[in-house]
Amino acid sequence: MSALDDAGTAAPATETAPAPAPDGGVLGRGYRALSIGIVTVVLLIAFEATAVGTAMPVAARDLDGVSLYAFAFSGYFTTSLFGMVLAGQWADRRGPLGPVTAGIGTFAAGLVLAGTAGSMWLFVAGRAVQGLGGGLVIVALYVVVSRAYPERLRPAIMAAFAASWVVPSVVGPLAAGAVTEHLGWRWVFLGIPALVLLPLALALPQIGRRAAGAPAGAVPAALDRRRIRLAFGISLGAGLLQYAAQDLRLLSLLPGLAGAALLVPSVLGLLPRGTYRAVRGLPSVVLLRGIAAGSFIAAESFVPLMLVTQRGVSPTMAGFSLAAGGATWALGSWLQSRPRLEPYRERLVAGGMVLVAAAITTAPSVLLASVPVWTVAVAWGFGCLGMGLVISSTSVLLLKLSAPEEAGANSAALQISDGLSNAVLLAAGGAAFAALGGGAVGHGATQGATGSHPAAFLAVFLPMAVVALAGAWVGTRLHARP
């Protein structure tokens, strides 16, 4: 659903592709095939991402691999980080057509491998292949937007990307449950590859015509092998940290320390200089993306578990408590795309982060029996509205602040900040939760931990609310000083 210049003050992107569609917006005659194609690709990736959690417990049990359950998720994440950096390099040198094609092909191959796996290790390998393909695709699509659409249309196509997650977020788990029950879990994976053929047929010719090759007037740079090594380091380091956070034994400190030793220098080398000092401009855009995504996802992961274990809500109803957020997220994305709100983008982003912080703070109030359970649904709707404002805005600002030949690397940095923050804050929240009596919680969180202490949930939600509130301040630093 990017590694940048030093000061974050790159010249605004200029149009490098012809804009032959004078007749309207992203669905005008000249852009219709491209827009439908790339949004459908995002839609299918979103459906798989939301559906896989439903099928995963059944797959792990069927393959006698419950002990490897978490690796089926972390395998996807770690390889996607590597794919993001590789896609940025590839797209900046030769254009996004290659990484889009290779990414979708790799993603489909991973689905087939997972869907036909006869053992859990093969299943994990399939998820890792999917992650590599997903990382290639998401960054390459950002470059497509940068190259193929004029600046006035970019907020709209980014809003369409966000909206394409709405239906999967509501329908995906239910559809996956029905498929798993009536056809078997394997079809949750095997059914998607055939569906990508139509969007590929629509999008690839348009990408080749509008965004192929290096940007006009730019000399393609040589492949930066150092960045590739750093990408491998960040993926391996993130994987080791995830492993260590799931196992609180003293021995787990060794992989944890090794992961941090790999991760820190790799992150510093791949994100723009000044990111962690919130330097104005591009570094703050990249930092804010990580703050928003990490704090929100780390908190959201514990909402269903809290409702199930503390208030006795069924897992299905606990999932429905978050369903309305898909619609409000799309609403926030649509609002930020309105041209008349463009001068107020920093205020929109800062306000969005305040909404996120308020939602995360409000959610654990249901630990009190006197607070209605539906309070979470209302709070999370406002939080998702804020996320829609923030996530789409950071994507728009990144492309605006990136020179055409840097769009791929910068998009990779944005996605790395997003994904890495998810992993680190989830690991930190999970460790705090377990340490305070939360029990062993992974991605199948709704299945157990009935003895979780309420304080364990507070140890997750309240720190994430503070992180989100810090993001409101970073949101005031997204534009460089004149």
PDB file of N, CA and C in Angstrom, residues 61 79 91 123 149 160 175 234 281 332-333 342 352 357 361 452 455 478:
ATOM      1  N   ARG A  61      -2.251 -24.509  10.730  1.00  0.00           N
ATOM      2  CA  ARG A  61      -2.673 -25.756  11.369  1.00  0.00           C
ATOM      3  C   ARG A  61      -2.636 -26.916  10.375  1.00  0.00           C
ATOM      4  N   THR A  79      11.335  -9.076   3.227  1.00  0.00           N
ATOM      5  CA  THR A  79      11.712  -9.056   1.812  1.00  0.00           C
ATOM      6  C   THR A  79      11.124  -7.851   1.095  1.00  0.00           C
ATOM      7  N   ALA A  91      13.790   1.828 -11.020  1.00  0.00           N
ATOM      8  CA  ALA A  91      12.896   2.784 -11.666  1.00  0.00           C
ATOM      9  C   ALA A  91      13.612   4.079 -12.026  1.00  0.00           C
ATOM     10  N   PHE A 123       5.540 -22.606   2.651  1.00  0.00           N
ATOM     11  CA  PHE A 123       4.538 -21.548   2.760  1.00  0.00           C
ATOM     12  C   PHE A 123       5.205 -20.220   3.132  1.00  0.00           C
ATOM     13  N   TYR A 149       1.531  11.475 -14.515  1.00  0.00           N
ATOM     14  CA  TYR A 149       0.446  12.391 -14.191  1.00  0.00           C
ATOM     15  C   TYR A 149       1.001  13.786 -13.909  1.00  0.00           C
ATOM     16  N   ALA A 160      -7.315   7.829  -4.889  1.00  0.00           N
ATOM     17  CA  ALA A 160      -7.867   6.595  -5.461  1.00  0.00           C
ATOM     18  C   ALA A 160      -7.133   5.377  -4.921  1.00  0.00           C
ATOM     19  N   ALA A 175     -14.854 -12.461   2.838  1.00  0.00           N
ATOM     20  CA  ALA A 175     -14.727 -13.287   1.641  1.00  0.00           C
ATOM     21  C   ALA A 175     -13.707 -14.394   1.851  1.00  0.00           C
ATOM     22  N   ILE A 234      18.923  -3.832   6.204  1.00  0.00           N
ATOM     23  CA  ILE A 234      17.712  -3.373   6.880  1.00  0.00           C
ATOM     24  C   ILE A 234      16.678  -4.491   6.952  1.00  0.00           C
ATOM     25  N   GLY A 281      11.102  20.026   5.284  1.00  0.00           N
ATOM     26  CA  GLY A 281      11.031  19.562   3.905  1.00  0.00           C
ATOM     27  C   GLY A 281      10.968  18.053   3.825  1.00  0.00           C
ATOM     28  N   GLY A 332     -10.889  11.063   4.198  1.00  0.00           N
ATOM     29  CA  GLY A 332      -9.737  11.924   4.446  1.00  0.00           C
ATOM     30  C   GLY A 332      -8.850  12.065   3.220  1.00  0.00           C
ATOM     31  N   SER A 333      -8.646  10.975   2.509  1.00  0.00           N
ATOM     32  CA  SER A 333      -7.842  11.031   1.282  1.00  0.00           C
ATOM     33  C   SER A 333      -8.497  11.909   0.236  1.00  0.00           C
ATOM     34  N   GLU A 342      -5.292  22.869  -0.858  1.00  0.00           N
ATOM     35  CA  GLU A 342      -3.842  22.727  -1.044  1.00  0.00           C
ATOM     36  C   GLU A 342      -3.033  23.719  -0.211  1.00  0.00           C
ATOM     37  N   GLY A 352      -4.756  16.026  11.267  1.00  0.00           N
ATOM     38  CA  GLY A 352      -4.950  14.581  11.108  1.00  0.00           C
ATOM     39  C   GLY A 352      -4.225  13.795  12.179  1.00  0.00           C
ATOM     40  N   ALA A 357      -3.981  10.655  17.373  1.00  0.00           N
ATOM     41  CA  ALA A 357      -3.597  10.572  18.785  1.00  0.00           C
ATOM     42  C   ALA A 357      -4.840  10.465  19.673  1.00  0.00           C
ATOM     43  N   THR A 361      -5.825   7.302  22.123  1.00  0.00           N
ATOM     44  CA  THR A 361      -6.025   7.562  23.557  1.00  0.00           C
ATOM     45  C   THR A 361      -7.394   7.096  24.019  1.00  0.00           C
ATOM     46  N   SER A 452      -5.100 -11.673  29.866  1.00  0.00           N
ATOM     47  CA  SER A 452      -4.353 -10.436  29.716  1.00  0.00           C
ATOM     48  C   SER A 452      -4.770  -9.409  30.763  1.00  0.00           C
ATOM     49  N   ALA A 455      -3.626  -3.446  32.284  1.00  0.00           N
ATOM     50  CA  ALA A 455      -2.466  -2.561  32.219  1.00  0.00           C
ATOM     51  C   ALA A 455      -1.586  -2.859  31.016  1.00  0.00           C
ATOM     52  N   LEU A 478       6.707  20.331   7.129  1.00  0.00           N
ATOM     53  CA  LEU A 478       6.742  19.594   5.866  1.00  0.00           C
ATOM     54  C   LEU A 478       7.203  20.445   4.679  1.00  0.00           C
TER      55      LEU A 478
END
